[in-house]
mmCIF file of C-alpha atoms in Angstrom:
data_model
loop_
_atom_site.group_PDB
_atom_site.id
_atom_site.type_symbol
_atom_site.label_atom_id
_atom_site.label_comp_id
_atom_site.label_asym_id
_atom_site.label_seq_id
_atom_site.Cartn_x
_atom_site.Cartn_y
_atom_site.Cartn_z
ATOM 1 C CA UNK A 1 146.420 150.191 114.538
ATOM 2 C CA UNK A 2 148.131 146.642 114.732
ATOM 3 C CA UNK A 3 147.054 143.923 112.332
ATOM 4 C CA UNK A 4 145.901 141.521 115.431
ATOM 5 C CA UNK A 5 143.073 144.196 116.249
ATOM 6 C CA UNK A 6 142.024 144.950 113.026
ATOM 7 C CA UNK A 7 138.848 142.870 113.780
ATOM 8 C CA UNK A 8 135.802 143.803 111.026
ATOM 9 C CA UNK A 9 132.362 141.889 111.997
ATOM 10 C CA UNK A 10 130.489 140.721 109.186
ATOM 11 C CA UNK A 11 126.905 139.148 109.714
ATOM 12 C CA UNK A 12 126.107 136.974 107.316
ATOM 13 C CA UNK A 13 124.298 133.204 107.555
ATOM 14 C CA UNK A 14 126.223 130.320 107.591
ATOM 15 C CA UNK A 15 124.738 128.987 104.118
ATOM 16 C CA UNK A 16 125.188 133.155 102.784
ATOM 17 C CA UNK A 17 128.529 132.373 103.489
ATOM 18 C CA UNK A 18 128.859 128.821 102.533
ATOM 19 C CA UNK A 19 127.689 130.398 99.205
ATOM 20 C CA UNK A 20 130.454 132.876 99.473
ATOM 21 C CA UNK A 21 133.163 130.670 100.130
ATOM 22 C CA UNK A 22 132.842 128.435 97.271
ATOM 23 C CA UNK A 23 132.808 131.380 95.235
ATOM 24 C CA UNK A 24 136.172 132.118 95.866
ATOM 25 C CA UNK A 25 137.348 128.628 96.329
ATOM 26 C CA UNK A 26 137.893 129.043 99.798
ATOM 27 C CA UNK A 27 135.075 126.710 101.472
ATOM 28 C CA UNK A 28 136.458 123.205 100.525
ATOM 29 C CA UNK A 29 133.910 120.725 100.003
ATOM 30 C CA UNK A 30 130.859 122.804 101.323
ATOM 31 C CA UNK A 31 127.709 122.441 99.695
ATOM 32 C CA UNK A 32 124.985 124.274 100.014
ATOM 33 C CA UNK A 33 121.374 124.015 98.449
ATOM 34 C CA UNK A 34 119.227 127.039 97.758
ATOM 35 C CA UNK A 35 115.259 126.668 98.733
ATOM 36 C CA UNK A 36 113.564 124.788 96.602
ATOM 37 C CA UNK A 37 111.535 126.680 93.819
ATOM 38 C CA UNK A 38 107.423 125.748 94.618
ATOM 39 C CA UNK A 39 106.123 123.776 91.840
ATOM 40 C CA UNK A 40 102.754 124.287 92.696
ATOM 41 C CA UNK A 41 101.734 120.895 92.932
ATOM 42 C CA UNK A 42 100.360 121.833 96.502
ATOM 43 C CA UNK A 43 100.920 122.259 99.897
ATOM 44 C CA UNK A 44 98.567 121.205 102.819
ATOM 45 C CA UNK A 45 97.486 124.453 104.947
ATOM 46 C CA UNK A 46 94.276 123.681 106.649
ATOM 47 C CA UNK A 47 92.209 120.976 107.508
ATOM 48 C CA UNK A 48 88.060 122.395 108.342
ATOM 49 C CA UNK A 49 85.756 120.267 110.670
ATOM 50 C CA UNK A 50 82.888 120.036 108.585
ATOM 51 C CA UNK A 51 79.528 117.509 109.360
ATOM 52 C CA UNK A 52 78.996 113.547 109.112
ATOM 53 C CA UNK A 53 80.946 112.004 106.286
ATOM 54 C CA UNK A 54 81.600 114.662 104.001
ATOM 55 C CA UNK A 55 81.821 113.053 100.080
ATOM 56 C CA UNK A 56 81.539 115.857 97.849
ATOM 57 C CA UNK A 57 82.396 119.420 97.780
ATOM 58 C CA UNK A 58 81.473 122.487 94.968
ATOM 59 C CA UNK A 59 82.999 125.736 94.720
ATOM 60 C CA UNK A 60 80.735 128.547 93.761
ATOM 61 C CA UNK A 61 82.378 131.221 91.939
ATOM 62 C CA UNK A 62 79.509 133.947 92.266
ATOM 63 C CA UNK A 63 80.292 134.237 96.129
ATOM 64 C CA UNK A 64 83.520 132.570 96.280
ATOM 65 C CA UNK A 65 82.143 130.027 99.005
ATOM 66 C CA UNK A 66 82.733 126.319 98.673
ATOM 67 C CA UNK A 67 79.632 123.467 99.845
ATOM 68 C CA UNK A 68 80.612 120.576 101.557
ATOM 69 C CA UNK A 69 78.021 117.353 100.821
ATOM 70 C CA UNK A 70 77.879 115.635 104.359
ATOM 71 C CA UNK A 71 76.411 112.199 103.417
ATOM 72 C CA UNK A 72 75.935 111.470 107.688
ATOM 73 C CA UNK A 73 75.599 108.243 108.874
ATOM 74 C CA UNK A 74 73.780 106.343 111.227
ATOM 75 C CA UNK A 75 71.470 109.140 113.576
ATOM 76 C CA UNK A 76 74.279 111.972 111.938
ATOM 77 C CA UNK A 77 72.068 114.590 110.086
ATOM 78 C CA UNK A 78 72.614 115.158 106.626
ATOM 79 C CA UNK A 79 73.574 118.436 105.714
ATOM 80 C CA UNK A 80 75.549 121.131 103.436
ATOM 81 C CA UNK A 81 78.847 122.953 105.511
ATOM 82 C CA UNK A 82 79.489 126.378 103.714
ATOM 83 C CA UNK A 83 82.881 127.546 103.178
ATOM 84 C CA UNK A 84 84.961 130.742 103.052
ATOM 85 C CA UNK A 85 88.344 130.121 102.431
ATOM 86 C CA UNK A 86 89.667 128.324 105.840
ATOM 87 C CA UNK A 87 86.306 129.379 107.887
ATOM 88 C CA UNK A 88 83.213 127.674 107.932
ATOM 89 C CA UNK A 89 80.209 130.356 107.482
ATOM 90 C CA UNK A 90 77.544 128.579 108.101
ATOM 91 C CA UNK A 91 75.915 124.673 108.231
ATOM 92 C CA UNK A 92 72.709 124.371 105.907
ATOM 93 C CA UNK A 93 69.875 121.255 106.053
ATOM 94 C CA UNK A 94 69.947 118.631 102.981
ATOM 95 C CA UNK A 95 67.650 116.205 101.976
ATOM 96 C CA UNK A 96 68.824 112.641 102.876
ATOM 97 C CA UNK A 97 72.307 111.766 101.732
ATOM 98 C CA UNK A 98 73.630 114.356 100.314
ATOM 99 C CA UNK A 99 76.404 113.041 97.409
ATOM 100 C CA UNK A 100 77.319 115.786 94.849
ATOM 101 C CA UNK A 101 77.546 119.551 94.614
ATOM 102 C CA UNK A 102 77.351 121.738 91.931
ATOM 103 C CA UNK A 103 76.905 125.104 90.473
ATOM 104 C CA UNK A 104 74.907 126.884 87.988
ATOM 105 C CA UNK A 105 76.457 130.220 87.033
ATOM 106 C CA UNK A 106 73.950 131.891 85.582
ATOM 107 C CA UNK A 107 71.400 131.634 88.042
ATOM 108 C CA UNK A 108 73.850 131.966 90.677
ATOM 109 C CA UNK A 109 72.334 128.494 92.643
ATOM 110 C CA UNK A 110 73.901 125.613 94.155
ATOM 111 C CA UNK A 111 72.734 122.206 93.200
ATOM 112 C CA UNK A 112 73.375 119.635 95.655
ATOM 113 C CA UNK A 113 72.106 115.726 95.035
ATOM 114 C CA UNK A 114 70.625 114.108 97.521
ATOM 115 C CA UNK A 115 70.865 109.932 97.238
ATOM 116 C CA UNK A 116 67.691 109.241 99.282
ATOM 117 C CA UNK A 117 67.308 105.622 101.139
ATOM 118 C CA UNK A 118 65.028 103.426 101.449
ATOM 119 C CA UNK A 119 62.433 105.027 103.541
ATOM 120 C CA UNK A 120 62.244 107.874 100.814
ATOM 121 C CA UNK A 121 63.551 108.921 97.192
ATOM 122 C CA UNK A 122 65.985 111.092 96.476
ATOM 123 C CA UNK A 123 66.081 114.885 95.172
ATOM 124 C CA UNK A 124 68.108 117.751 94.631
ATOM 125 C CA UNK A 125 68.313 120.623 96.911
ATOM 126 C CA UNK A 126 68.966 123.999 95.549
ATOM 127 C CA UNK A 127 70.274 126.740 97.545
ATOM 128 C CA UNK A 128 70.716 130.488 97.072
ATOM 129 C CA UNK A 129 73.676 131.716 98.936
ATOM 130 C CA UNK A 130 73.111 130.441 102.549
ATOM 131 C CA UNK A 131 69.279 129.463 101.518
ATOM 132 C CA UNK A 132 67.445 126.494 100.316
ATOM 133 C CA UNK A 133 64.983 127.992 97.545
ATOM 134 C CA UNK A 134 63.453 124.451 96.187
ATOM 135 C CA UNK A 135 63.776 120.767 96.448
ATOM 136 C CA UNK A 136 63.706 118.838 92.941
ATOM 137 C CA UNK A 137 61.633 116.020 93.059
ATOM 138 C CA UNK A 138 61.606 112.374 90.965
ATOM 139 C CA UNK A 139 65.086 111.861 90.728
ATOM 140 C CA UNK A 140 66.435 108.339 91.199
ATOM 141 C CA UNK A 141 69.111 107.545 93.570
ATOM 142 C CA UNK A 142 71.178 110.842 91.951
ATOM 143 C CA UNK A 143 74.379 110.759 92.376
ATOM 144 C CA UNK A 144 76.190 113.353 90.249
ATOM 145 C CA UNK A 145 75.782 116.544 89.051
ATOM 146 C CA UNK A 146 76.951 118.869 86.304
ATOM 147 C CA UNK A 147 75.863 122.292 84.628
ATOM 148 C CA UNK A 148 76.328 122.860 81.008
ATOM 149 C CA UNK A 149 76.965 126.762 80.561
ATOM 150 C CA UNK A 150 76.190 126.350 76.398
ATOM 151 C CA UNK A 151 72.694 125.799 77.376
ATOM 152 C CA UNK A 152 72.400 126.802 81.069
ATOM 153 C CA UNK A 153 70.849 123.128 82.373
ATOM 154 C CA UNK A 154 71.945 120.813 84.816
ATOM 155 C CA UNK A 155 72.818 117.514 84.365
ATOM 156 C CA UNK A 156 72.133 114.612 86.920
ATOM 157 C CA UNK A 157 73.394 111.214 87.072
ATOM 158 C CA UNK A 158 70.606 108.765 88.525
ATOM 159 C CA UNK A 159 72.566 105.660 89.377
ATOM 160 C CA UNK A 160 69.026 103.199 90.353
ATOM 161 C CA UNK A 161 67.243 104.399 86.947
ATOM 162 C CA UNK A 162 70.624 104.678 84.667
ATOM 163 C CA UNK A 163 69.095 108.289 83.502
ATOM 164 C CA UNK A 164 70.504 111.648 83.551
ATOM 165 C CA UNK A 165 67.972 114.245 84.750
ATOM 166 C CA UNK A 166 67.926 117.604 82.812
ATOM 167 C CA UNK A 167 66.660 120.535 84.964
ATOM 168 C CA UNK A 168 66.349 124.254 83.939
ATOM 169 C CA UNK A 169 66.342 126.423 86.907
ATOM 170 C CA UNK A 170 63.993 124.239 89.128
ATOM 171 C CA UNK A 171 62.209 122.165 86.530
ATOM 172 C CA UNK A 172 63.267 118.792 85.183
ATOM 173 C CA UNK A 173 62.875 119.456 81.181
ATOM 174 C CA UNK A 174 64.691 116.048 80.113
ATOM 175 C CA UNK A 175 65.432 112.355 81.010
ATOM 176 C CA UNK A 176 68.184 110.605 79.451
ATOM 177 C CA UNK A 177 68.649 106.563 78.816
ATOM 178 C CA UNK A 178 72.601 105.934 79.481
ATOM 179 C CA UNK A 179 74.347 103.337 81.041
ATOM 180 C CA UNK A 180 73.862 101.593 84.165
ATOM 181 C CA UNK A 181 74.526 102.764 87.168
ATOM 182 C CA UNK A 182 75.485 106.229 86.286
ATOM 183 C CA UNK A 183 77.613 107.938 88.854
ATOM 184 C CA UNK A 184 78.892 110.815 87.875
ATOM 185 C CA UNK A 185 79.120 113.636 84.804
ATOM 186 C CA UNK A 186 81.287 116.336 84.001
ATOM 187 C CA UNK A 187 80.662 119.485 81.295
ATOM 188 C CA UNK A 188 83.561 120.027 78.497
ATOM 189 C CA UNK A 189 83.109 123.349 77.379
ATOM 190 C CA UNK A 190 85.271 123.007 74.300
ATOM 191 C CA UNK A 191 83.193 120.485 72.808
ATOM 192 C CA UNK A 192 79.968 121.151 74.351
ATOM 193 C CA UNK A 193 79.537 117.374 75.678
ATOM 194 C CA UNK A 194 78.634 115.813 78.813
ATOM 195 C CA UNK A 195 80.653 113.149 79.794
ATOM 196 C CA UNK A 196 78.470 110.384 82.104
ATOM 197 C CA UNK A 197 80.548 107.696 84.274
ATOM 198 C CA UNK A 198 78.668 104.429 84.096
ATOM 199 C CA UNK A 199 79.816 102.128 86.849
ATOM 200 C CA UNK A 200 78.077 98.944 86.201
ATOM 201 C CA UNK A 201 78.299 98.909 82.016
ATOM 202 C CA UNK A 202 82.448 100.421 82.648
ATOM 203 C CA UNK A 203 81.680 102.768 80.082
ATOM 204 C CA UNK A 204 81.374 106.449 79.772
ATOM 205 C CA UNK A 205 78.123 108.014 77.704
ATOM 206 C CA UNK A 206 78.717 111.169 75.865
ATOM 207 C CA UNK A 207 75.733 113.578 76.127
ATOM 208 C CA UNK A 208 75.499 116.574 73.279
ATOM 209 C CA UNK A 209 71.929 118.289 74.662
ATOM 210 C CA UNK A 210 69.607 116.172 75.358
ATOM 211 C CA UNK A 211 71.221 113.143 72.968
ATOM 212 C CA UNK A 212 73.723 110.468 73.548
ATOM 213 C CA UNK A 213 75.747 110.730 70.848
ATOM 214 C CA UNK A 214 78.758 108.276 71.411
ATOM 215 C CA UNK A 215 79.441 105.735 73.885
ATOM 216 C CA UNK A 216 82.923 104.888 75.041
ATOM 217 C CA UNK A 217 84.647 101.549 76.260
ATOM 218 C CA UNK A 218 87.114 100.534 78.007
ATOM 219 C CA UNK A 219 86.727 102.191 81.394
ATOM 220 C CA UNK A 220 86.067 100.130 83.839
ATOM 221 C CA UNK A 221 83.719 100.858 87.072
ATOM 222 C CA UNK A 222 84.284 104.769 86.435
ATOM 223 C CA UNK A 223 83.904 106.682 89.697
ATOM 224 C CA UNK A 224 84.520 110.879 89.120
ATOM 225 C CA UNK A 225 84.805 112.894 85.968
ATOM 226 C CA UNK A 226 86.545 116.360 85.403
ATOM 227 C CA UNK A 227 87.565 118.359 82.027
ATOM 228 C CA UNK A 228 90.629 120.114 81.922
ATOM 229 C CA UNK A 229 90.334 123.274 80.055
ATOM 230 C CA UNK A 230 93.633 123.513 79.223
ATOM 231 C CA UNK A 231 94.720 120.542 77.547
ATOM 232 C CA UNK A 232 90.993 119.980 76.444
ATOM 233 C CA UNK A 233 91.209 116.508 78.013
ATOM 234 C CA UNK A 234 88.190 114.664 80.234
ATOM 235 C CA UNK A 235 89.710 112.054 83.160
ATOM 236 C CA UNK A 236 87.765 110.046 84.395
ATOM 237 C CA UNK A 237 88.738 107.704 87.647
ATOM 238 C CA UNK A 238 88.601 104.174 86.800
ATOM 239 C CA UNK A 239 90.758 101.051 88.619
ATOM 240 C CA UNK A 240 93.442 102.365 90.345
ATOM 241 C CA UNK A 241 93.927 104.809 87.054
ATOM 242 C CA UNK A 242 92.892 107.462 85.799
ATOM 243 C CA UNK A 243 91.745 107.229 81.870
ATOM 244 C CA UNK A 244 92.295 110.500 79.765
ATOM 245 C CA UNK A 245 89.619 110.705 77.236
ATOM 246 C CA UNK A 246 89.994 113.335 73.862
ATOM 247 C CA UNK A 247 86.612 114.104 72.385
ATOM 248 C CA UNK A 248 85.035 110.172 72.286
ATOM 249 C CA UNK A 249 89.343 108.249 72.828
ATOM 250 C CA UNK A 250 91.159 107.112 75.477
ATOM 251 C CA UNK A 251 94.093 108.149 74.959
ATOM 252 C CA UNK A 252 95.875 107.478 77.884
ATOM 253 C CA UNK A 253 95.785 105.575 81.366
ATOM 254 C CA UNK A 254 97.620 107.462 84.169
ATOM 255 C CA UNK A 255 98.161 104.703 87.254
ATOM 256 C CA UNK A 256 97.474 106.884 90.486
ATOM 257 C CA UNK A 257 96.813 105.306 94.182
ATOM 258 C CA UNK A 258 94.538 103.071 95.375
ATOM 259 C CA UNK A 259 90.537 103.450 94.806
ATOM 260 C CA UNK A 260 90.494 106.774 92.741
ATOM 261 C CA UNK A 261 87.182 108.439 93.107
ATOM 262 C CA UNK A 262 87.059 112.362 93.130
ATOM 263 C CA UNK A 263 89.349 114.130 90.809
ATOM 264 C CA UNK A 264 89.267 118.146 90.271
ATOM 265 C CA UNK A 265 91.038 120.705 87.668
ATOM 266 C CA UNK A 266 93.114 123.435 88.716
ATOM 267 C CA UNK A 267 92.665 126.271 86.418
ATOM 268 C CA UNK A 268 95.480 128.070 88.120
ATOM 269 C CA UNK A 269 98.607 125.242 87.481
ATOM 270 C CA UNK A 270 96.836 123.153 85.029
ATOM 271 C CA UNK A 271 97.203 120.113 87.335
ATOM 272 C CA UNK A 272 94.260 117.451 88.081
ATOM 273 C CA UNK A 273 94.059 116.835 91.678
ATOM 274 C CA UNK A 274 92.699 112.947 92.242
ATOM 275 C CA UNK A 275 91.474 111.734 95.487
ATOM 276 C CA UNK A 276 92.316 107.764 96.158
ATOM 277 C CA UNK A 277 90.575 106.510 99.193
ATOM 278 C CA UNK A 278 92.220 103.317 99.403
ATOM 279 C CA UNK A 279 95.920 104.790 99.541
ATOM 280 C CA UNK A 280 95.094 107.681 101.803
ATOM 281 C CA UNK A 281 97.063 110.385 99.621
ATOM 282 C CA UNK A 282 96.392 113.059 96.393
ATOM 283 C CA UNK A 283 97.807 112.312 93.163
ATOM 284 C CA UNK A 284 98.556 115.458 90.997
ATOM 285 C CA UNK A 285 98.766 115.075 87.192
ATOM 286 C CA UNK A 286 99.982 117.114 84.982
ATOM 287 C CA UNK A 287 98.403 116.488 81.158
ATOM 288 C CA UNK A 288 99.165 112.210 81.390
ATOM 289 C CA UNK A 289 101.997 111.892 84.204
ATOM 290 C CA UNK A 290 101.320 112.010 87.910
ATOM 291 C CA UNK A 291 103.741 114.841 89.178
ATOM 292 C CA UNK A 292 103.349 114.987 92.646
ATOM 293 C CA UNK A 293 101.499 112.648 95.997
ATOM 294 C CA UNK A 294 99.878 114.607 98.478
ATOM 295 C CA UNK A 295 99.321 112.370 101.743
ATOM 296 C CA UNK A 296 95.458 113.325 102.549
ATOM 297 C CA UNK A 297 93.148 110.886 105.059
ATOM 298 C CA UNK A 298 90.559 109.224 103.339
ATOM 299 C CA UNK A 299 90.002 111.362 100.475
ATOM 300 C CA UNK A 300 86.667 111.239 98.561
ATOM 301 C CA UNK A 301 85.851 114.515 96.824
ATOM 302 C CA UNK A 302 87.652 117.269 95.263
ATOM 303 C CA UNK A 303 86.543 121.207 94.093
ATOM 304 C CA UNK A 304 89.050 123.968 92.896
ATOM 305 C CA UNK A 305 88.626 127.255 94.496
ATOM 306 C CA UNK A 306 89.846 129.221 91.658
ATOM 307 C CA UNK A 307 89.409 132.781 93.875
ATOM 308 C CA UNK A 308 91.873 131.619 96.340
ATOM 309 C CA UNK A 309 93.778 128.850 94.214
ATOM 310 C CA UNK A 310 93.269 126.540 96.747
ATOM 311 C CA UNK A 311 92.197 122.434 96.521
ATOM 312 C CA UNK A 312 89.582 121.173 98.904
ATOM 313 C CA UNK A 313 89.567 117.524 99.599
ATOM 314 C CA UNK A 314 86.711 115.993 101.359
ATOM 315 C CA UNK A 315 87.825 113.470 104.264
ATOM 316 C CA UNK A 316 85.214 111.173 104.999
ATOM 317 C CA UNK A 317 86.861 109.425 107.577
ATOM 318 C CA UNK A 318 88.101 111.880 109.929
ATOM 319 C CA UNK A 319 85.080 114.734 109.229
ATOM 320 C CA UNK A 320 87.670 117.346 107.955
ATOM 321 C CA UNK A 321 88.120 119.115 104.653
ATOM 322 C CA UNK A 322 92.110 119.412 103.654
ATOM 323 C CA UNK A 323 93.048 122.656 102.013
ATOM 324 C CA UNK A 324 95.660 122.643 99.437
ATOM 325 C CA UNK A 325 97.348 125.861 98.791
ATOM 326 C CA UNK A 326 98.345 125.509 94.240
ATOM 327 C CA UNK A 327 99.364 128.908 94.079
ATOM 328 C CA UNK A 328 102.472 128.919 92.150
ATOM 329 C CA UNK A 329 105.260 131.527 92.823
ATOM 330 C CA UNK A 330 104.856 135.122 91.297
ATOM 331 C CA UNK A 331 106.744 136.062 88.265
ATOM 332 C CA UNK A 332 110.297 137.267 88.427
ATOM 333 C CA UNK A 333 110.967 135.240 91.756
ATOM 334 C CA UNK A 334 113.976 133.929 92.844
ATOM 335 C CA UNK A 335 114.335 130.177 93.824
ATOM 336 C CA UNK A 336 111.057 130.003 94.702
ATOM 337 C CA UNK A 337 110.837 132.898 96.761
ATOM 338 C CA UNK A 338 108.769 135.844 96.493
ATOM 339 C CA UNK A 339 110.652 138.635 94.173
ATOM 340 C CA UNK A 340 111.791 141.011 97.034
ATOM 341 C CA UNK A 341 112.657 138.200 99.309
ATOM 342 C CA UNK A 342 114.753 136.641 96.524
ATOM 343 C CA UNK A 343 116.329 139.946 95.781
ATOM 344 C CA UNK A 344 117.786 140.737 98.856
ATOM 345 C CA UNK A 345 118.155 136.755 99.032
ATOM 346 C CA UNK A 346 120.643 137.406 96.119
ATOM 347 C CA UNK A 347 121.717 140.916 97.176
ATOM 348 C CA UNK A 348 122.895 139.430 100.438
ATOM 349 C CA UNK A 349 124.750 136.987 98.627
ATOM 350 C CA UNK A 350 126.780 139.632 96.664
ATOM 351 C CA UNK A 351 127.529 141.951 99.744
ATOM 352 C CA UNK A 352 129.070 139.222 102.201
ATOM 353 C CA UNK A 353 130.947 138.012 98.732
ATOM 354 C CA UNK A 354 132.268 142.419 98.804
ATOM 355 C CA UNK A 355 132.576 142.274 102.169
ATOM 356 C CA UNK A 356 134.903 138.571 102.467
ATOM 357 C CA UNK A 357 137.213 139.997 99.912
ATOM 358 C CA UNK A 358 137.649 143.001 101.114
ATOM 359 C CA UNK A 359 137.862 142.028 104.981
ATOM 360 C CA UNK A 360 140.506 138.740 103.185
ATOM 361 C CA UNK A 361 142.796 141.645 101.295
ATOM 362 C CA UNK A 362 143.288 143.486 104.180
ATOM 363 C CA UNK A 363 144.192 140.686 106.379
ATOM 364 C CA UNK A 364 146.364 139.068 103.412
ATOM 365 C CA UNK A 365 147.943 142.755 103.244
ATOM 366 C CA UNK A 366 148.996 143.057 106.727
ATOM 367 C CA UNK A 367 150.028 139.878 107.181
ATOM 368 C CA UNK A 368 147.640 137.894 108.689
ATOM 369 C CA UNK A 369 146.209 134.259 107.630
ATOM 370 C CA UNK A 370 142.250 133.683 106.736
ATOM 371 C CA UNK A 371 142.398 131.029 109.288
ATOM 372 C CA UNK A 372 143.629 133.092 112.097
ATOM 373 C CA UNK A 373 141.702 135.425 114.423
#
C-alpha cells in the first residue's frame, strides 16, 4: 500500500478536534469553549395560561400541586388555577379578588385570601385538594397569608384594619394590632416569628404567637416577605431593594429591578427568586448579592415547587405563569453536563486525541505532511 492511499477516516466534531489540536500544538490560535456548567440560577421552560390577572401563587407540598390567585378584573371571574407541574388540572371558584395563597401542612388545606371590594368584604377560601371546604368570614381587606408550623395557625395580613387574623383550621382564634396597611407575612421557622410587611408605617412587625414582640424600621413601603432557611435570613421587598433582615436587623439592602413585590426561596439552590414588575425581569440572590436576571413579563408573585425544583412566577399582564427550571446539575458532572454525557464528552476527547497521533505518526512515517491529503 502507497502512502497517498493510506487514507484513515476519523469522525470527530470540529470543537472535539479543535480540543485535540491545541493539545498537541497543532491548531494555531483555535479556541474553543466547553458548555457552560448550569449554575442553577434558572432557566425559563414553560409559560401556563392561567385566569384573569393572576397575583399570587402557593405550592402545596401534600399533593405537589401549585394554586394560582387570579385577582380578575373588570366582568373576569375571580378564581384559583390548579397546577401540576407544566399542566393545569383544574380551575376552582374564589371569593372576590383573590390576592395570596398559602398552605397549611398539617391539615393538608390551601388558604387563599380573598381582598373583597366594595360591594362586599373580604374572606379566605379554603380548599381541600380540588375542593372548597369553608369560607372564613370577618377579615378586612386580607391581603397576605402565612402558616406557622410551631403552632399549626395561619396568619393573615388585613391591610384596611392593620390586623393580622389568626385562624386554626377554619376558626379565627386571634386578632393582632400591627402596622398600617399590612400586606404581607412570612413564617421563620428558626426563630419561630412572623414577619408582617407594613406598607403605609414602612416598617415590618415581628409576631412571636399571638404577640408583637419587636418592630423594625427602616423599610420602606414593604411589598412581599420570604425566609430563607438556609442562611436563616427574612427579605423583604422594599424600593427597588430588597432588605435582608436577621432576627429583628437589617443587615443588608440588595438593589434588584424596578417595583419588587413577590420574592420566593428555593430550598433546592438556596437562591431567592424576586419578582420586579416595573423592570419586567427575575432577580436571583444568593445570601446578599443578586446573581443572576431572569427576563419574565410583568412579574407579581412567586412559589417554589420544591417536588419538581421549579420557580413559578405569576404574570399579571399577559395571564401566564413562567416556569423556572433551578435544578442544578447532578453530582460528578462534567461541565455542566449530565455525568454520562460528560463522560463520553471527555472520553471522546481522549480517543480523537489516540486516534490524531496515531493517524499523524503514520503519515509523518511514510512521508507525508499533516497538511496534505
Amino acid at each position: 500500500m502507497s502512502a497517498r492511499s493510506f487514507k484513515p477516516t476519523v469522525f470527530v466534531s470540529l470543537a472535539t478536534l479543535a480540543i485535540v489540536l491545541s493539545a498537541f500544538g497543532l491548531a494555531g490560535a483555535a479556541v474553543v469553549t466547553p458548555p457552560s456548567p448550569d449554575l442553577g440560577t434558572g432557566t425559563v421552560v414553560a409559560l401556563i395560561p392561567v385566569g384573569d390577572h393572576p397575583v399570587a401563587l402557593g405550592y402545596n407540598s401534600g399533593n405537589g400541586y401549585v394554586y394560582v390567585a387570579n385577582f380578575g378584573r373588570d366582568f373576569a371571574p375571580s378564581t384559583v388555577t390548579v397546577i401540576n407541574r407544566t399542566t393545569v388540572v383544574t380551575t376552582i371558584g374564589a371569593g372576590d379578588h383573590p390576592t395570596a395563597v398559602g398552605y397549611n401542612s398539617r391539615n393538608g388545606y390551601v388558604y387563599v385570601t380573598n381582598r373583597g371590594d366594595s360591594a362586599g368584604p373580604g374572606n379566605v377560601t379554603v380548599i381541600d385538594g380540588t375542593s372548597t371546604v369553608a369560607s372564613i368570614p370577618d377579615v378586612s381587606y386580607p391581603y397576605g397569608v402565612a402558616f406557622n408550623s410551631a403552632n399549626g395557625t395561619v396568619y393573615v395580613a388585613n391591610l384596611a384594619s392593620n390586623t393580622v387574623t389568626v385562624i386554626n383550621g377554619t376558626t379565627i382564634v386571634a386578632t393582632i394590632p400591627v402596622g398600617m396597611a399590612p400586606d404581607a407575612l412570612a413564617y421563620d421557622s428558626g426563630n419561630g416569628y412572623i414577619y408582617v410587611a407594613n406598607f403605609y408605617s414602612n416598617n415590618v412587625s415581628v409576631i412571636g404567637g399571638t404577640t408583637v414582640v419587636a418592630s423594625i424600621p427602616g423599610v420602606n413601603h414593604p411589598r412581599g416577605v420570604a425566609y430563607d432557611s438556609g442562611d436563616d435570613y427574612v427579605y423583604v421587598t422594599s424600593e427597588n431593594n430588597v432588605s435582608v433582615i436577621s432576627a429583628t436587623t437589617v443587615v443588608a439592602k440588595v438593589p434588584v429591578g424596578v417595583v419588587p413585590e413577590g420574592l420566593a426561596y428555593d430550598s433546592g439552590n438556596g437562591y431567592v427568586y424576586v419578582a420586579n414588575t416595573g423592570s419586567n425581569n427575575v432577580s436571583v440572590i444568593s445570601r446578599t448579592t443578586v446573581v443572576a436576571t431572569i427576563t419574565v413579563s410583568s412579574p407579581v408573585g412567586v412559589a417554589y415547587d420544591g417536588g419538581d425544583e421549579y420557580v413559578y412566577v405569576a404574570d399579571d399582564g399577559a395571564n401566564f405563569v413562567t416556569v423556572i427550571s433551578t435544578a442544578t446539575p447532578p453530582p460528578g458532572s462534567f461541565f455542566g453536563l449530565p455525568a454520562i454525557e460528560g463522560f463520553l464528552f471527555l472520553s471522546g476527547i481522549v480517543i480523537a486525541a489516540v486516534t490524531s497521533a496515531v493517524v499523524l505518526g503514520l503519515r509523518r512515517k511514510r512521508g507525508v505532511s499533516p497538511g496534505r491529503p
